[in-house]
Amino acid sequence: MNDKTNSVNGIIKALGLVFGDIGTSPIYTMTVVFLFLPHTTDNILGVLSLIIWTLIFLVTMKFAWLAMNLSIRGEGGNIVLKEILQPLLKTKWSVRFVSILAIVSVALLIGDGVITPAISIMSAVEGSLLIPGLEGLSGTTLVLCSMFIAVMLFSVQRKGTEKVAGAFGPIMSLWFVALAVSGLLSIAEAPQMLMAFNPYYAVNFLLTNGFAGYIVLSEVILCATGGEALYADMGHLGSKPIRQAWAGVFLALILNYIGQGAYLLNHPEAKNILFEMIFDQAKTLYIPFLILSILATIIASQAMISGTFSMVYQGITTRLMPMFKVDYTSVERKSQIYISSVNWFLLIAVLFIMLEFKESSRLAAAYGLAVTGTMFLTGILMTWIFYLKKKKLLSFIALFITGVDLAYLTATFYKIPHGGYWSLILSTMPLAMILFYTEGQKKLYRAMDFMPLEEFLHKFNKVYATTERLKGTALFLIKDIQDMPFYVTQTMFFHGIMYEDTVFVSIIKRDDPFGITGFFKENLTRGLRVFEIQMGYMEMIDVEDILKEAGIEERVVFYGLEDIASRNIVWKIFALIKRITPPFIQFYKFPSRKLHGVFTKVIL
C-alpha cells in the first residue's frame, strides 16, 4: 500500500515539476500551425499525424526511453551526457569538442527558455477575449496583463516556491484531465480524426505540400517543447515516476490534439482553437478553464525558472560560469535555490519579448529554434555514447532520431528572419559569457606567478622556524597544492604572517553529480596541513559545517583576489565579469568576520 501511495505521489509531483511546458503546448501549437494552412481534412489529418509521431519519436523514444538509460546516480541533462562521454574519448580534440557541444546546448536552453513563459502566459491571457464583454480588449491591455503576471512570478522567486510547489501537481493533474475530456468530446463529433495515428497521413502531407509542408515542421515542433525536461529533471524524482506520468500526459495531449483537429474540421473559421473549443463545449466552465490555463502556464514558467537556476548552478560548479551569488530558499531541500542575477535577467528578457512581439501567434514565429538545436545536440551526444559503448541497435535508433531532430532544426531556420533571431541573440548572451569566462580563466591561470611546492616548502620551513607565530589556525584556499599562488607566498613570506597551524583547503569538483567528502591528506610539513573537500557537481555545500565536523576551528581565512589590467577588449570584458560577480569565497559562505582577501596585480 505504501509503495502504491508513493508511486501515486511521485506521479503527481512529476506532473507539477516536469510537464508544465509540454503540457501547455496545446494552448498554441494547433492555432499557430493553421494560421496560414488551409483547414482541409487532409491537412488536419497530416498535421495531427505529424504531432502524434513527433511526440512518439522525440519525447517518448528519445527522452523517456533512450536518454533515461544514460545517467549518473540518477541525474540527467546534457552536462551529465558530457560527463559520461568524455571518459570514453581518446583525444583532447574530441574532449574539447564535447565540452563545446554541452556549452552551446546550455546556452540554447537558457535562450529559448526565456520565450517559454512569454508565449505560454500571453496565449492563456488572450483566451480572455472569448469572455462576453471582454471581446474588445486591446492588444496593449493583453500585453500589460501578461507582463504583470510575469513580474509577479519572478518577484516571488526570492522567497522560494517550496510552500506553493505542493499545489503544482494537483493543478496540472486537473489540467491534463480537462485536456483529455475536452478532446474526447470533440473526437466524438468527428471520430475519423483518429486515423491520424497512421503515419501515412504525416508522410503524405509532407510529400503533397513539398517545401511548404517541410516549413510546417517548424511549427509542429512546438508540441514537443519541454520534452527535454523528462531527462533534465530526472534527478529530482527518479526515472520511474516521470515515465509513469508521461504515459498519462501523452494520452491527454494526443486526445486533446486530435480533439482540436476534430473541432477545426467542424468549425473551419476557428482561430484560437483550444479556447474556442472549450467555449463551445461548456460556456459555464469557460472562465474556470481560463483560470486553470493561466495557472498551468505559470507552473510551466516556474519549471523553466527553477530549471535555469539548476542549470546555472551546474555551470558554476563545473567552472563554466562565474560565481554568481546563490541563495538557498529551503531549510529542508538544498536544491531549492535562487540566483538573483539570473532571475532579473530572465524577467527583463521575458518583458522585452512580450513588448517586442505583442501577440502569442507572432511570438510562435520565433519559438522552437533554440530548443530544436538543443535536442539535436542531445541526439549527437547520445548516439556517440551508445556507439562507443558498442550498443549497435541503440546507437542506430539514436542516430535515426537525431536525423529527425536535424529535419526539424533545419525547418526552424525559416524562422530566423521572422523573429527567430531573438532566440539566437538571447542564447548568445550566456554563450558569450561562458566563453569569455572559461577562456579568461585559462589565460589568468597562465599569467599568475606560482611557486613550485618543493621551493615553497623549503622557504616555509625557514620562515616557520625563525618567525614569531600567531596563535590559532589560518586557512588558505587553493586549487592545487603543487603550485602555490602568489597571494599565499605574499602573505607568508613578504608580509611575514605566520600562524601556529596553517591548513590549505582545496575544493575539488567530481565528475558525478552527488556526494560530499572532506578529509585531511598527509601533512606537508610541521605546522602545515592539507584538507580536501570533494563534491559532486550538483552539490550545494556548507564549507564551514564541513570544517567544523573535521575539528577545524579557524581564526582567519585568507583567499586570493586578482586585480586584472588589460588593454585588450576581450580581457577587459573578462575582468568586468570577475569584478561584478562574487568571489569564490562568497559562493561558499564563509563567516565574513574571518575573511581576509589578498590582491594580486595581473596584466593580461
Coordinates of C-alpha atoms in Angstrom, one line a residue:
M1 CA 0.0 0.0 0.0
N2 CA 2.8 2.4 0.9
D3 CA 4.6 1.6 -2.4
K4 CA 1.4 2.3 -4.3
T5 CA 0.9 5.6 -2.4
N6 CA 4.5 6.7 -3.0
S7 CA 4.1 5.8 -6.7
V8 CA 1.0 8.0 -7.0
N9 CA 2.6 10.8 -5.1
G10 CA 5.7 10.6 -7.4
I11 CA 3.5 10.8 -10.5
I12 CA 1.6 13.8 -9.1
K13 CA 4.9 15.6 -8.3
A14 CA 6.2 14.8 -11.7
L15 CA 3.1 16.3 -13.3
G16 CA 3.8 19.6 -11.5
L17 CA 7.6 19.8 -11.8
V18 CA 8.3 18.2 -15.2
F19 CA 5.4 18.5 -17.6
G20 CA 4.3 22.2 -17.3
D21 CA 6.0 23.3 -20.5
I22 CA 5.0 20.4 -22.8
G23 CA 1.6 20.3 -21.1
T24 CA 0.7 23.8 -22.1
S25 CA 1.8 23.4 -25.7
P26 CA -1.8 22.6 -26.8
I27 CA -2.7 26.2 -26.0
Y28 CA -0.9 27.4 -29.1
T29 CA 0.5 24.6 -31.3
M30 CA -2.5 23.8 -33.5
T31 CA -3.5 27.5 -33.6
V32 CA -0.1 28.5 -34.9
V33 CA 0.2 25.7 -37.4
F34 CA -3.2 26.6 -39.0
L35 CA -2.7 30.3 -39.1
F36 CA -1.9 30.2 -42.8
L37 CA -2.5 26.5 -43.6
P38 CA -5.9 25.7 -45.3
H39 CA -8.3 23.9 -43.0
T40 CA -8.8 20.9 -45.2
T41 CA -9.3 17.3 -44.0
D42 CA -6.1 16.2 -45.5
N43 CA -4.1 19.0 -43.9
I44 CA -5.7 18.4 -40.5
L45 CA -5.0 14.7 -40.6
G46 CA -1.5 15.3 -41.8
V47 CA -0.6 17.8 -39.1
L48 CA -2.2 15.6 -36.4
S49 CA -0.2 12.6 -37.6
L50 CA 3.0 14.7 -37.5
I51 CA 2.2 15.8 -33.9
I52 CA 1.5 12.3 -32.8
W53 CA 4.7 10.8 -34.3
T54 CA 6.7 13.8 -33.1
L55 CA 5.7 13.1 -29.6
I56 CA 6.4 9.3 -30.1
F57 CA 9.9 9.8 -31.6
L58 CA 11.3 13.0 -30.0
V59 CA 9.8 12.6 -26.5
T60 CA 8.8 9.0 -25.8
M61 CA 11.6 7.2 -27.6
K62 CA 14.3 9.8 -27.2
F63 CA 13.9 11.1 -23.7
A64 CA 11.6 8.7 -21.9
W65 CA 13.4 5.6 -23.2
L66 CA 16.9 6.2 -24.6
A67 CA 18.1 9.2 -22.6
M68 CA 16.8 7.9 -19.3
N69 CA 19.1 4.9 -19.7
L70 CA 22.1 7.3 -19.5
S71 CA 22.5 8.9 -16.1
I72 CA 25.0 9.4 -13.3
R73 CA 23.4 8.4 -10.0
G74 CA 20.0 9.1 -11.4
E75 CA 20.9 12.5 -12.8
G76 CA 20.2 13.6 -16.4
G77 CA 20.8 16.5 -18.7
N78 CA 23.4 17.4 -21.3
I79 CA 26.1 18.2 -18.7
V80 CA 25.6 14.6 -17.5
L81 CA 25.9 13.3 -21.0
K82 CA 29.2 15.3 -21.3
E83 CA 30.5 13.7 -18.1
I84 CA 29.5 10.2 -19.4
L85 CA 31.0 10.7 -22.8
Q86 CA 34.4 12.4 -22.0
P87 CA 36.0 9.4 -20.2
L88 CA 35.2 7.3 -23.3
L89 CA 37.1 9.6 -25.6
K90 CA 40.8 9.2 -26.5
T91 CA 41.8 12.5 -28.0
K92 CA 42.0 16.0 -26.5
W93 CA 40.2 17.4 -29.6
S94 CA 37.2 15.2 -29.1
V95 CA 37.0 16.0 -25.3
R96 CA 37.1 19.7 -26.1
F97 CA 34.5 19.3 -28.9
V98 CA 32.1 17.6 -26.5
S99 CA 32.6 20.4 -24.0
I100 CA 31.7 22.9 -26.7
L101 CA 28.6 20.9 -27.6
A102 CA 27.5 20.9 -23.9
I103 CA 28.2 24.7 -23.5
V104 CA 26.2 25.5 -26.6
S105 CA 23.3 23.3 -25.5
V106 CA 23.2 25.1 -22.1
A107 CA 23.2 28.5 -23.8
L108 CA 20.4 27.5 -26.2
L109 CA 18.2 26.2 -23.4
I110 CA 18.6 29.4 -21.5
G111 CA 17.9 31.5 -24.6
D112 CA 14.8 29.6 -25.6
G113 CA 13.7 29.3 -22.0
V114 CA 13.0 33.0 -22.0
I115 CA 10.3 32.5 -24.6
T116 CA 8.5 29.8 -22.7
P117 CA 6.9 32.0 -20.1
A118 CA 6.3 34.7 -22.6
I119 CA 4.4 32.6 -25.1
S120 CA 2.6 30.5 -22.5
I121 CA 1.3 33.4 -20.4
M122 CA 0.4 35.5 -23.4
S123 CA -1.5 32.6 -25.1
A124 CA -3.6 32.0 -21.9
V125 CA -4.3 35.7 -21.3
E126 CA -5.5 36.0 -24.9
G127 CA -8.2 33.4 -24.1
S128 CA -10.0 36.1 -22.1
L129 CA -11.1 37.6 -25.5
L130 CA -13.9 35.0 -25.7
I131 CA -15.5 36.1 -22.4
P132 CA -18.6 38.1 -23.2
G133 CA -17.9 41.8 -22.6
L134 CA -14.1 41.4 -23.0
E135 CA -14.1 40.9 -26.8
G136 CA -12.9 44.5 -27.2
L137 CA -9.8 44.2 -25.0
S138 CA -6.9 45.9 -26.9
G139 CA -3.6 44.2 -27.6
T140 CA -1.9 46.6 -25.3
T141 CA -4.1 45.6 -22.4
L142 CA -3.4 41.9 -23.0
V143 CA 0.3 42.5 -23.1
L144 CA 0.2 44.6 -19.9
C145 CA -1.8 41.8 -18.1
S146 CA 0.8 39.3 -19.3
M147 CA 3.7 41.4 -18.2
F148 CA 2.0 41.9 -14.8
I149 CA 1.7 38.1 -14.3
A150 CA 5.4 37.7 -15.3
V151 CA 6.6 40.4 -12.9
M152 CA 4.6 38.8 -10.0
L153 CA 6.0 35.4 -10.9
F154 CA 9.7 36.5 -10.9
S155 CA 9.2 38.7 -7.9
V156 CA 8.3 35.8 -5.6
Q157 CA 11.3 33.6 -6.6
R158 CA 13.5 35.0 -3.8
K159 CA 11.0 33.8 -1.2
G160 CA 11.2 30.3 -2.6
T161 CA 8.5 28.1 -4.1
E162 CA 8.5 25.2 -1.7
K163 CA 5.3 26.2 0.0
V164 CA 3.3 26.5 -3.2
A165 CA 5.0 23.7 -5.1
G166 CA 2.8 21.2 -3.4
A167 CA -0.1 22.6 -5.4
F168 CA 1.6 22.3 -8.7
G169 CA 0.9 18.6 -9.1
P170 CA -2.8 18.6 -8.4
I171 CA -3.3 21.7 -10.6
M172 CA -1.5 20.1 -13.5
S173 CA -3.4 16.8 -12.9
L174 CA -6.7 18.8 -13.2
W175 CA -5.3 20.5 -16.3
F176 CA -4.5 17.2 -18.1
V177 CA -7.9 15.7 -17.2
A178 CA -9.5 18.8 -18.7
L179 CA -7.4 18.5 -21.9
A180 CA -8.3 14.8 -22.2
V181 CA -12.1 15.3 -21.6
S182 CA -12.4 18.2 -23.9
G183 CA -10.5 16.2 -26.6
L184 CA -12.8 13.2 -26.2
L185 CA -15.9 15.3 -26.5
S186 CA -14.7 16.8 -29.8
I187 CA -13.5 13.4 -31.1
A188 CA -17.0 12.0 -30.6
E189 CA -18.2 14.5 -33.3
A190 CA -15.5 13.6 -35.8
P191 CA -14.1 10.1 -34.9
Q192 CA -12.4 9.9 -38.4
M193 CA -9.6 12.1 -36.9
L194 CA -8.4 9.0 -35.1
M195 CA -6.9 7.9 -38.4
A196 CA -4.1 10.4 -37.7
F197 CA -2.4 7.6 -35.8
N198 CA -1.5 6.2 -39.2
P199 CA 1.9 7.6 -40.2
Y200 CA 0.8 7.5 -43.8
Y201 CA -1.0 10.8 -43.3
A202 CA 2.1 12.5 -42.0
V203 CA 4.3 11.3 -44.9
N204 CA 1.5 12.1 -47.4
F205 CA 1.2 15.6 -46.0
L206 CA 5.0 16.3 -46.4
L207 CA 5.1 14.8 -49.9
T208 CA 2.0 16.6 -51.1
N209 CA 2.9 20.0 -49.7
G210 CA 6.6 19.9 -50.6
F211 CA 8.7 22.8 -49.2
A212 CA 5.6 24.4 -47.6
G213 CA 5.0 21.1 -45.7
Y214 CA 8.6 21.0 -44.6
I215 CA 8.4 24.5 -43.2
V216 CA 5.3 23.4 -41.2
L217 CA 7.6 21.2 -39.2
S218 CA 9.0 24.4 -37.6
E219 CA 5.6 24.9 -36.0
V220 CA 4.7 21.3 -35.4
I221 CA 7.9 21.0 -33.2
L222 CA 6.1 23.3 -30.7
C223 CA 4.2 20.3 -29.5
A224 CA 7.4 18.8 -28.1
T225 CA 8.9 21.9 -26.4
G226 CA 9.6 20.9 -22.8
G227 CA 10.2 17.3 -23.7
E228 CA 13.8 17.6 -22.7
A229 CA 12.6 18.2 -19.1
L230 CA 11.8 14.5 -18.8
Y231 CA 15.5 13.8 -18.9
A232 CA 16.9 17.0 -17.4
D233 CA 14.7 16.8 -14.3
M234 CA 15.2 13.1 -13.7
G235 CA 17.4 13.6 -10.7
H236 CA 14.6 15.4 -8.7
L237 CA 12.1 12.5 -8.8
G238 CA 13.8 9.5 -10.5
S239 CA 13.0 8.0 -13.9
K240 CA 10.1 5.7 -12.8
P241 CA 7.5 8.3 -11.7
I242 CA 8.4 10.5 -14.7
R243 CA 7.9 7.7 -17.2
Q244 CA 4.7 6.7 -15.5
A245 CA 3.4 10.2 -15.5
W246 CA 4.4 10.6 -19.2
A247 CA 2.1 7.7 -20.1
G248 CA -0.9 9.7 -18.8
V249 CA 0.4 13.0 -20.1
F250 CA 1.0 11.6 -23.6
L251 CA -2.6 10.2 -23.7
A252 CA -4.1 13.5 -22.6
L253 CA -2.1 15.5 -25.1
I254 CA -2.9 13.2 -28.0
L255 CA -6.6 13.2 -27.2
N256 CA -6.6 17.0 -27.0
Y257 CA -4.7 17.5 -30.2
I258 CA -7.0 15.1 -32.1
G259 CA -10.0 16.8 -30.5
Q260 CA -8.7 20.2 -31.7
G261 CA -8.4 18.7 -35.2
A262 CA -12.0 17.4 -35.0
Y263 CA -13.2 20.8 -33.8
L264 CA -11.3 22.6 -36.6
L265 CA -12.8 20.2 -39.2
N266 CA -16.4 21.1 -38.0
H267 CA -15.5 24.8 -37.4
P268 CA -13.0 25.8 -40.1
E269 CA -13.4 29.5 -39.1
A270 CA -11.8 28.8 -35.7
K271 CA -8.7 30.8 -34.9
N272 CA -7.8 30.3 -31.2
I273 CA -8.7 26.6 -31.5
L274 CA -8.4 25.3 -27.9
F275 CA -10.2 28.1 -26.2
E276 CA -12.9 28.3 -28.8
M277 CA -13.4 24.5 -28.5
I278 CA -13.8 24.8 -24.7
F279 CA -16.1 27.8 -25.0
D280 CA -18.4 25.9 -27.4
Q281 CA -18.4 22.7 -25.2
A282 CA -19.1 24.3 -21.8
K283 CA -19.7 28.1 -21.7
T284 CA -20.4 28.0 -17.9
L285 CA -17.0 26.3 -17.3
Y286 CA -15.0 28.5 -19.6
I287 CA -13.8 31.1 -17.1
P288 CA -12.7 28.3 -14.6
F289 CA -10.8 26.7 -17.5
L290 CA -9.2 30.0 -18.5
I291 CA -8.1 30.5 -14.9
L292 CA -6.8 26.9 -14.9
S293 CA -4.9 27.6 -18.1
I294 CA -3.2 30.7 -16.7
L295 CA -2.2 28.7 -13.6
A296 CA -0.8 25.9 -15.8
T297 CA 1.3 28.5 -17.8
I298 CA 2.6 30.0 -14.5
I299 CA 3.6 26.5 -13.4
A300 CA 5.3 25.9 -16.8
S301 CA 7.1 29.1 -16.4
Q302 CA 8.1 28.2 -12.8
A303 CA 9.6 25.0 -14.0
M304 CA 11.6 26.9 -16.6
I305 CA 12.9 29.3 -14.0
S306 CA 13.8 26.6 -11.5
G307 CA 15.4 24.6 -14.3
T308 CA 17.5 27.6 -15.3
F309 CA 18.7 28.1 -11.7
S310 CA 19.8 24.5 -11.5
M311 CA 21.5 24.6 -14.9
V312 CA 23.4 27.8 -14.0
Y313 CA 24.4 26.2 -10.7
Q314 CA 25.8 23.2 -12.6
G315 CA 27.6 25.7 -14.8
I316 CA 29.1 27.4 -11.7
T317 CA 30.2 24.1 -10.0
T318 CA 31.7 22.8 -13.3
R319 CA 33.7 26.1 -13.7
L320 CA 31.8 27.0 -16.9
M321 CA 30.2 30.1 -15.3
P322 CA 31.3 32.8 -12.9
M323 CA 30.5 32.6 -9.2
F324 CA 27.0 34.1 -9.2
K325 CA 25.5 34.8 -5.8
V326 CA 23.4 31.8 -4.8
D327 CA 20.8 31.9 -2.0
Y328 CA 19.0 28.8 -0.5
T329 CA 15.3 29.2 -0.1
S330 CA 14.6 26.0 1.8
V331 CA 16.0 24.6 5.0
E332 CA 15.0 21.0 4.1
R333 CA 15.9 20.9 0.4
K334 CA 19.3 22.4 -0.7
S335 CA 18.1 22.0 -4.4
Q336 CA 15.7 24.9 -3.8
I337 CA 17.9 27.8 -4.8
Y338 CA 17.6 31.4 -6.0
I339 CA 20.1 33.2 -8.2
S340 CA 19.1 36.9 -8.2
S341 CA 21.2 38.0 -11.2
V342 CA 19.8 35.2 -13.4
N343 CA 16.2 35.8 -12.1
W344 CA 16.3 39.5 -13.1
F345 CA 18.0 38.8 -16.4
L346 CA 15.2 36.3 -17.3
L347 CA 12.5 38.8 -16.2
I348 CA 13.9 41.7 -18.3
A349 CA 14.2 39.3 -21.3
V350 CA 10.7 38.0 -20.9
L351 CA 9.2 41.5 -20.6
F352 CA 11.2 42.6 -23.7
I353 CA 10.0 39.6 -25.7
M354 CA 6.4 40.4 -24.7
L355 CA 6.7 44.0 -25.8
E356 CA 8.6 43.1 -29.0
F357 CA 6.1 40.5 -30.3
K358 CA 2.8 41.7 -28.6
E359 CA 0.9 38.5 -29.7
S360 CA 1.5 34.9 -29.0
S361 CA 1.0 33.9 -32.7
R362 CA 3.8 36.3 -33.7
L363 CA 6.0 35.0 -30.8
A364 CA 5.5 31.5 -32.1
A365 CA 7.3 32.6 -35.2
A366 CA 10.4 32.9 -33.0
Y367 CA 9.9 29.9 -30.8
G368 CA 11.5 26.5 -31.3
L369 CA 14.7 27.3 -33.0
A370 CA 17.0 27.0 -29.9
V371 CA 15.1 24.1 -28.3
T372 CA 15.4 22.0 -31.6
G373 CA 19.1 22.9 -31.6
T374 CA 19.4 21.6 -28.0
M375 CA 17.5 18.4 -29.0
F376 CA 19.8 17.9 -31.9
L377 CA 22.9 18.3 -29.8
T378 CA 21.5 15.9 -27.2
G379 CA 21.0 13.4 -30.0
I380 CA 24.6 13.7 -31.1
L381 CA 25.9 13.1 -27.6
M382 CA 23.5 10.1 -27.0
T383 CA 24.5 8.5 -30.4
W384 CA 28.2 9.0 -29.7
I385 CA 27.9 7.3 -26.2
F386 CA 25.9 4.3 -27.5
Y387 CA 28.4 3.9 -30.4
L388 CA 31.5 4.0 -28.1
K389 CA 29.8 1.6 -25.7
K390 CA 29.2 -0.8 -28.7
K391 CA 25.4 -0.8 -28.3
K392 CA 24.8 -1.0 -32.0
L393 CA 21.0 -1.2 -32.0
L394 CA 20.6 1.7 -29.6
S395 CA 23.2 3.8 -31.5
F396 CA 21.3 3.1 -34.7
I397 CA 17.9 4.2 -33.2
A398 CA 19.5 7.3 -31.6
L399 CA 21.1 8.2 -35.0
F400 CA 17.7 7.9 -36.7
I401 CA 16.0 10.1 -34.1
T402 CA 18.9 12.6 -34.4
G403 CA 18.2 12.7 -38.1
V404 CA 14.6 13.5 -37.3
D405 CA 15.9 16.3 -35.0
L406 CA 18.0 17.6 -37.8
A407 CA 15.0 17.8 -40.1
Y408 CA 13.1 19.9 -37.5
L409 CA 16.1 22.0 -36.8
T410 CA 16.7 22.9 -40.4
A411 CA 13.0 23.7 -40.8
T412 CA 13.2 26.2 -38.0
F413 CA 15.9 28.1 -39.8
Y414 CA 13.0 29.6 -41.7
K415 CA 12.0 31.4 -38.5
I416 CA 15.3 33.3 -38.2
P417 CA 14.2 36.4 -40.3
H418 CA 10.7 36.2 -38.8
G419 CA 11.8 36.8 -35.2
G420 CA 13.8 33.7 -34.6
Y421 CA 16.9 35.8 -34.5
W422 CA 15.9 36.9 -31.0
S423 CA 16.1 33.3 -29.8
L424 CA 19.7 33.2 -31.1
I425 CA 20.5 36.6 -29.6
L426 CA 19.2 35.6 -26.2
S427 CA 21.2 32.3 -26.5
T428 CA 24.4 34.2 -27.5
M429 CA 24.4 36.2 -24.2
P430 CA 25.0 33.2 -21.9
L431 CA 27.2 31.6 -24.5
A432 CA 29.4 34.6 -24.8
M433 CA 29.7 34.9 -21.0
I434 CA 30.7 31.2 -20.7
L435 CA 33.3 31.6 -23.4
F436 CA 34.7 34.9 -22.0
Y437 CA 34.8 33.4 -18.5
T438 CA 36.4 30.0 -19.4
E439 CA 39.0 31.3 -21.8
G440 CA 39.7 34.2 -19.4
Q441 CA 40.2 31.9 -16.5
K442 CA 42.7 29.8 -18.6
K443 CA 44.7 32.9 -19.6
L444 CA 44.6 34.3 -16.0
Y445 CA 45.9 31.0 -14.7
R446 CA 48.8 31.1 -17.2
A447 CA 49.6 34.7 -16.2
M448 CA 49.7 34.0 -12.4
D449 CA 53.0 33.7 -10.7
F450 CA 53.0 30.3 -9.0
M451 CA 55.7 28.8 -6.8
P452 CA 56.5 25.1 -7.1
L453 CA 55.6 23.1 -4.0
E454 CA 59.2 21.9 -3.3
E455 CA 60.5 25.5 -3.3
F456 CA 57.6 26.7 -1.2
L457 CA 58.2 24.1 1.5
H458 CA 61.8 25.0 1.7
K459 CA 61.0 28.6 2.3
F460 CA 58.1 27.8 4.6
N461 CA 60.2 25.7 6.9
K462 CA 62.8 28.5 7.2
V463 CA 60.2 31.2 7.9
Y464 CA 58.2 28.9 10.3
A465 CA 61.3 28.3 12.4
T466 CA 62.5 31.9 12.5
T467 CA 59.3 34.0 12.6
E468 CA 57.2 34.6 15.6
R469 CA 54.0 32.7 15.0
L470 CA 50.4 33.9 15.7
K471 CA 48.2 31.6 17.8
G472 CA 45.4 29.7 16.2
T473 CA 44.7 28.2 12.8
A474 CA 44.8 30.0 9.5
L475 CA 43.1 28.7 6.3
F476 CA 44.3 29.4 2.8
L477 CA 42.1 28.5 -0.1
I478 CA 43.9 26.9 -3.0
K479 CA 43.1 24.8 -6.1
D480 CA 46.3 22.7 -6.4
I481 CA 48.9 22.3 -3.7
Q482 CA 51.6 21.5 -6.3
D483 CA 51.6 25.2 -7.4
M484 CA 51.4 27.8 -4.7
P485 CA 49.6 31.0 -5.8
F486 CA 51.2 34.3 -5.3
Y487 CA 48.8 35.5 -2.6
V488 CA 50.0 32.7 -0.3
T489 CA 53.7 33.4 -0.7
Q490 CA 53.0 37.2 -0.5
T491 CA 51.1 36.7 2.8
M492 CA 53.6 34.4 4.5
F493 CA 57.0 35.5 3.1
F494 CA 56.6 39.2 2.2
H495 CA 54.2 40.2 5.0
G496 CA 55.6 37.7 7.5
I497 CA 52.1 36.5 8.6
M498 CA 52.6 33.0 10.0
Y499 CA 50.2 31.1 12.2
E500 CA 51.0 28.1 14.5
D501 CA 48.7 26.0 12.4
T502 CA 48.1 26.5 8.7
V503 CA 45.6 24.5 6.7
F504 CA 45.4 24.6 2.9
V505 CA 41.8 24.0 1.9
S506 CA 41.1 22.6 -1.6
I507 CA 37.6 22.1 -3.0
I508 CA 37.5 19.6 -5.8
K509 CA 34.6 19.1 -8.2
R510 CA 34.0 15.4 -9.0
D511 CA 32.5 14.1 -12.3
D512 CA 29.5 12.6 -10.6
P513 CA 26.6 14.9 -9.5
F514 CA 26.3 14.0 -5.8
G515 CA 28.4 13.1 -2.8
I516 CA 30.5 15.2 -0.4
T517 CA 33.6 14.1 1.4
G518 CA 36.1 16.1 3.5
F519 CA 39.4 14.7 4.7
F520 CA 42.9 15.5 5.8
K521 CA 45.7 14.5 3.4
E522 CA 49.2 13.7 4.5
N523 CA 50.8 16.6 6.3
L524 CA 53.2 18.6 4.1
T525 CA 55.5 19.6 7.0
R526 CA 55.4 20.8 10.6
G527 CA 52.6 23.4 11.0
L528 CA 51.2 22.8 7.5
R529 CA 48.3 20.6 6.7
V530 CA 46.1 20.0 3.7
F531 CA 42.3 19.5 3.9
E532 CA 40.5 18.4 0.7
I533 CA 36.7 18.6 0.1
Q534 CA 35.4 16.6 -2.8
M535 CA 31.9 17.4 -4.0
G536 CA 29.6 16.3 -6.8
Y537 CA 29.0 18.9 -9.4
M538 CA 25.3 19.4 -8.3
E539 CA 26.0 19.5 -4.6
M540 CA 25.4 22.7 -2.6
I541 CA 27.9 22.6 0.3
D542 CA 28.3 24.5 3.5
V543 CA 32.1 24.6 3.8
E544 CA 32.1 25.9 7.4
D545 CA 30.0 22.9 8.6
I546 CA 32.4 20.5 6.9
L547 CA 35.4 22.2 8.5
K548 CA 33.7 22.0 12.0
E549 CA 32.9 18.3 11.5
A550 CA 36.6 17.8 10.8
G551 CA 37.6 19.6 14.0
I552 CA 39.0 22.7 12.3
E553 CA 38.4 25.9 14.3
E554 CA 39.9 28.6 12.1
R555 CA 40.9 32.0 13.3
V556 CA 41.2 33.6 9.9
V557 CA 40.5 32.6 6.3
F558 CA 42.8 34.0 3.6
Y559 CA 41.8 34.0 -0.1
G560 CA 43.2 35.4 -3.3
L561 CA 41.7 38.1 -5.5
E562 CA 43.0 39.3 -8.8
D563 CA 43.3 42.9 -9.9
I564 CA 43.2 42.4 -13.6
A565 CA 44.5 45.1 -16.0
S566 CA 44.5 44.8 -19.8
R567 CA 44.3 46.9 -23.0
N568 CA 42.6 44.0 -24.9
I569 CA 38.8 44.5 -25.1
V570 CA 38.2 40.7 -24.7
W571 CA 40.2 40.5 -21.4
K572 CA 38.6 43.8 -20.3
I573 CA 35.2 42.1 -20.6
F574 CA 36.5 39.1 -18.6
A575 CA 37.9 41.5 -16.0
L576 CA 34.5 43.2 -15.7
I577 CA 32.8 39.8 -15.3
K578 CA 35.2 38.9 -12.5
R579 CA 34.6 42.3 -10.8
I580 CA 30.8 42.2 -10.8
T581 CA 30.4 38.6 -9.7
P582 CA 31.1 37.4 -6.2
P583 CA 34.5 35.9 -5.4
F584 CA 34.9 32.2 -4.8
I585 CA 34.8 32.8 -1.0
Q586 CA 31.3 34.3 -1.0
F587 CA 29.9 31.4 -3.1
Y588 CA 30.6 29.0 -0.2
K589 CA 29.5 31.4 2.5
F590 CA 32.5 31.6 4.9
P591 CA 31.9 33.8 8.0
S592 CA 32.7 37.4 6.8
R593 CA 34.4 38.4 10.1
K594 CA 37.2 35.8 9.5
L595 CA 37.9 36.7 5.8
H596 CA 41.0 38.4 4.5
G597 CA 41.3 39.0 0.8
V598 CA 44.8 39.4 -0.7
F599 CA 45.0 41.2 -4.0
T600 CA 47.4 40.2 -6.8
K601 CA 48.0 42.5 -9.7
V602 CA 47.7 40.6 -13.0
I603 CA 48.3 42.1 -16.5
L604 CA 46.7 40.2 -19.3

